[in-house]
Short mmCIF file of C-alpha atoms and ligand atoms in Angstrom, two decimals:
data_model
loop_
_atom_site.label_atom_id
_atom_site.label_comp_id
_atom_site.label_asym_id
_atom_site.label_seq_id
_atom_site.Cartn_x
_atom_site.Cartn_y
_atom_site.Cartn_z
CA MET D 486 21.96 -140.98 151.89
CA ASN D 487 21.62 -142.87 155.45
CA GLY D 488 22.40 -141.14 158.30
CA ILE D 489 22.72 -138.38 156.57
CA HIS D 490 21.16 -135.20 159.48
CA VAL D 491 19.44 -132.60 157.69
CA LEU D 492 18.10 -129.41 159.45
CA ILE D 493 15.50 -127.96 157.40
CA ILE D 494 15.04 -123.55 157.93
CA GLU D 495 12.12 -123.50 155.98
CA ASP D 496 8.30 -121.77 157.16
CA ASN D 497 5.85 -123.47 155.00
CA GLN D 498 4.76 -126.80 156.08
CA LEU D 499 4.13 -128.47 152.91
CA ASN D 500 7.26 -127.25 151.54
CA PHE D 501 8.92 -128.80 154.75
CA GLU D 502 7.33 -131.78 154.27
CA LEU D 503 8.45 -132.42 150.72
CA ALA D 504 11.84 -132.08 151.41
CA ALA D 505 11.51 -134.21 154.89
CA ASP D 506 9.61 -136.92 152.73
CA LEU D 507 12.28 -137.40 149.74
CA LEU D 508 15.34 -137.24 152.88
CA GLU D 509 13.37 -139.63 155.19
CA ALA D 510 13.13 -141.96 151.87
CA ASN D 511 16.27 -142.41 151.69
CA GLY D 512 18.13 -143.19 155.02
CA CYS D 513 18.21 -138.43 156.62
CA THR D 514 17.21 -137.77 159.78
CA VAL D 515 15.77 -134.76 159.57
CA GLN D 516 14.85 -131.00 162.03
CA GLN D 517 12.61 -128.67 161.57
CA ALA D 518 13.51 -124.71 162.34
CA GLN D 519 10.40 -122.58 161.33
CA SER D 520 12.15 -119.54 162.20
CA ALA D 521 16.21 -118.31 160.77
CA GLU D 522 16.39 -117.91 164.94
CA GLU D 523 15.02 -121.15 165.28
CA GLY D 524 17.16 -122.61 162.81
CA LEU D 525 20.24 -120.54 163.95
CA ASP D 526 20.09 -122.23 167.12
CA LEU D 527 19.40 -126.22 166.86
CA ALA D 528 22.03 -125.35 163.64
CA ARG D 529 24.50 -123.89 166.89
CA ALA D 530 22.55 -127.15 169.71
CA SER D 531 22.75 -130.12 167.00
CA SER D 532 25.66 -129.34 164.29
CA PRO D 533 24.05 -130.59 161.11
CA ASP D 534 25.50 -132.43 158.17
CA LEU D 535 23.45 -130.16 155.72
CA VAL D 536 21.70 -127.12 156.66
CA LEU D 537 18.60 -126.16 153.96
CA MET D 538 18.44 -122.33 154.12
CA ASP D 539 14.32 -120.91 152.81
CA PHE D 540 15.02 -117.63 151.72
CA SER D 541 11.52 -115.41 152.48
CA LEU D 542 11.55 -116.54 156.28
CA PRO D 543 8.68 -114.00 158.87
CA GLY D 544 11.26 -111.77 161.43
CA MET D 545 15.60 -112.63 159.84
CA ASP D 546 15.11 -114.14 156.18
CA GLY D 547 17.81 -116.43 154.80
CA LEU D 548 20.09 -114.56 153.75
CA CYS D 549 20.57 -112.97 157.48
CA ALA D 550 20.42 -116.41 158.62
CA THR D 551 23.02 -117.71 156.68
CA ARG D 552 25.91 -114.43 156.96
CA ALA D 553 25.15 -115.86 160.83
CA LEU D 554 26.31 -118.83 159.98
CA LYS D 555 28.95 -118.17 158.36
CA SER D 556 30.20 -115.86 161.04
CA ASP D 557 30.19 -118.12 163.57
CA PRO D 558 33.16 -120.57 164.37
CA ARG D 559 30.74 -122.72 165.82
CA THR D 560 28.68 -123.51 163.51
CA ARG D 561 31.09 -121.23 160.04
CA HIS D 562 30.85 -125.43 158.53
CA LEU D 563 27.97 -126.10 158.00
CA PRO D 564 27.81 -126.66 154.52
CA VAL D 565 24.34 -123.68 153.41
CA ILE D 566 21.59 -125.37 150.44
CA ALA D 567 20.14 -121.94 149.72
CA VAL D 568 16.05 -123.42 148.93
CA THR D 569 13.99 -120.54 147.08
CA ALA D 570 11.85 -118.53 145.60
CA HIS D 571 13.60 -116.22 144.06
CA ALA D 572 14.51 -117.65 140.96
CA MET D 573 15.61 -114.28 139.44
CA LYS D 574 18.86 -113.77 137.22
CA GLY D 575 21.51 -112.19 140.38
CA ASP D 576 19.66 -114.92 143.58
CA GLU D 577 21.92 -117.90 143.32
CA GLU D 578 25.10 -114.69 142.95
CA ILE D 579 23.14 -113.00 145.86
CA ALA D 580 23.26 -116.01 148.24
CA ARG D 581 26.89 -117.66 147.09
CA SER D 582 27.93 -113.78 148.64
CA ALA D 583 25.59 -114.01 151.44
CA GLY D 584 28.00 -117.51 151.69
CA CYS D 585 25.73 -119.99 150.36
CA ASP D 586 27.38 -123.16 148.62
CA GLY D 587 24.59 -124.09 146.98
CA TYR D 588 21.21 -123.07 145.59
CA LEU D 589 18.33 -124.98 144.84
CA THR D 590 15.51 -123.41 142.95
CA LYS D 591 11.38 -123.57 144.16
CA PRO D 592 8.95 -126.10 143.73
CA ILE D 593 11.43 -128.91 144.39
CA ASP D 594 11.71 -130.91 141.80
CA THR D 595 10.79 -134.62 143.19
CA ARG D 596 12.71 -136.16 140.34
CA THR D 597 16.05 -134.02 141.08
CA PHE D 598 16.71 -132.71 144.30
CA ILE D 599 18.10 -136.33 146.07
CA PRO D 600 20.24 -136.97 143.34
CA THR D 601 21.69 -132.75 143.61
CA LEU D 602 21.82 -132.39 147.29
CA ALA D 603 23.63 -136.85 147.35
CA ARG D 604 26.62 -135.09 144.00
CA PHE D 605 26.74 -132.27 146.41
CA LEU D 606 27.49 -133.73 150.04
CA GLU D 607 29.74 -136.45 148.42
CA ALA D 608 31.69 -133.32 146.35
CA THR D 609 31.63 -131.57 149.82
CA GLY D 610 33.02 -135.25 151.24
CA THR D 611 30.30 -135.44 153.65
CA CYS D 612 29.08 -138.28 152.15
CA HIS D 613 30.61 -141.78 150.21
CA SER D 614 27.14 -143.33 149.70
CA THR D 615 23.89 -142.27 148.18
MN1 LIG Z 890 9.69 -119.30 153.59
#
């Protein structure tokens, strides 16, 4: 995933660092936003290749943030993958109806995280080399 720019919207530092370490070890550049509001600003300013969205955030939650990204012509093309501990039945449908393009559950599985994202990026035509 060399050169892929990932915006991680995540308020928990340990979760952020785990995802960031895995992504950086695979050639990605990583940006963190600790709130939805900051994430929306960064998404507009830096146009990342991929947005990883925590749902449980201070202030605006990740569902609202995803709707905001997907209703803004400047950011609606950005792929958003929910990374959430909300792993109840029906939560994936809620995430997808808010506009999420993918859905991963926490805790992050260190063995499958990168392969899953690489497959997603290949499927969306963002990345051809893993
Ligand atoms: Mn959170």
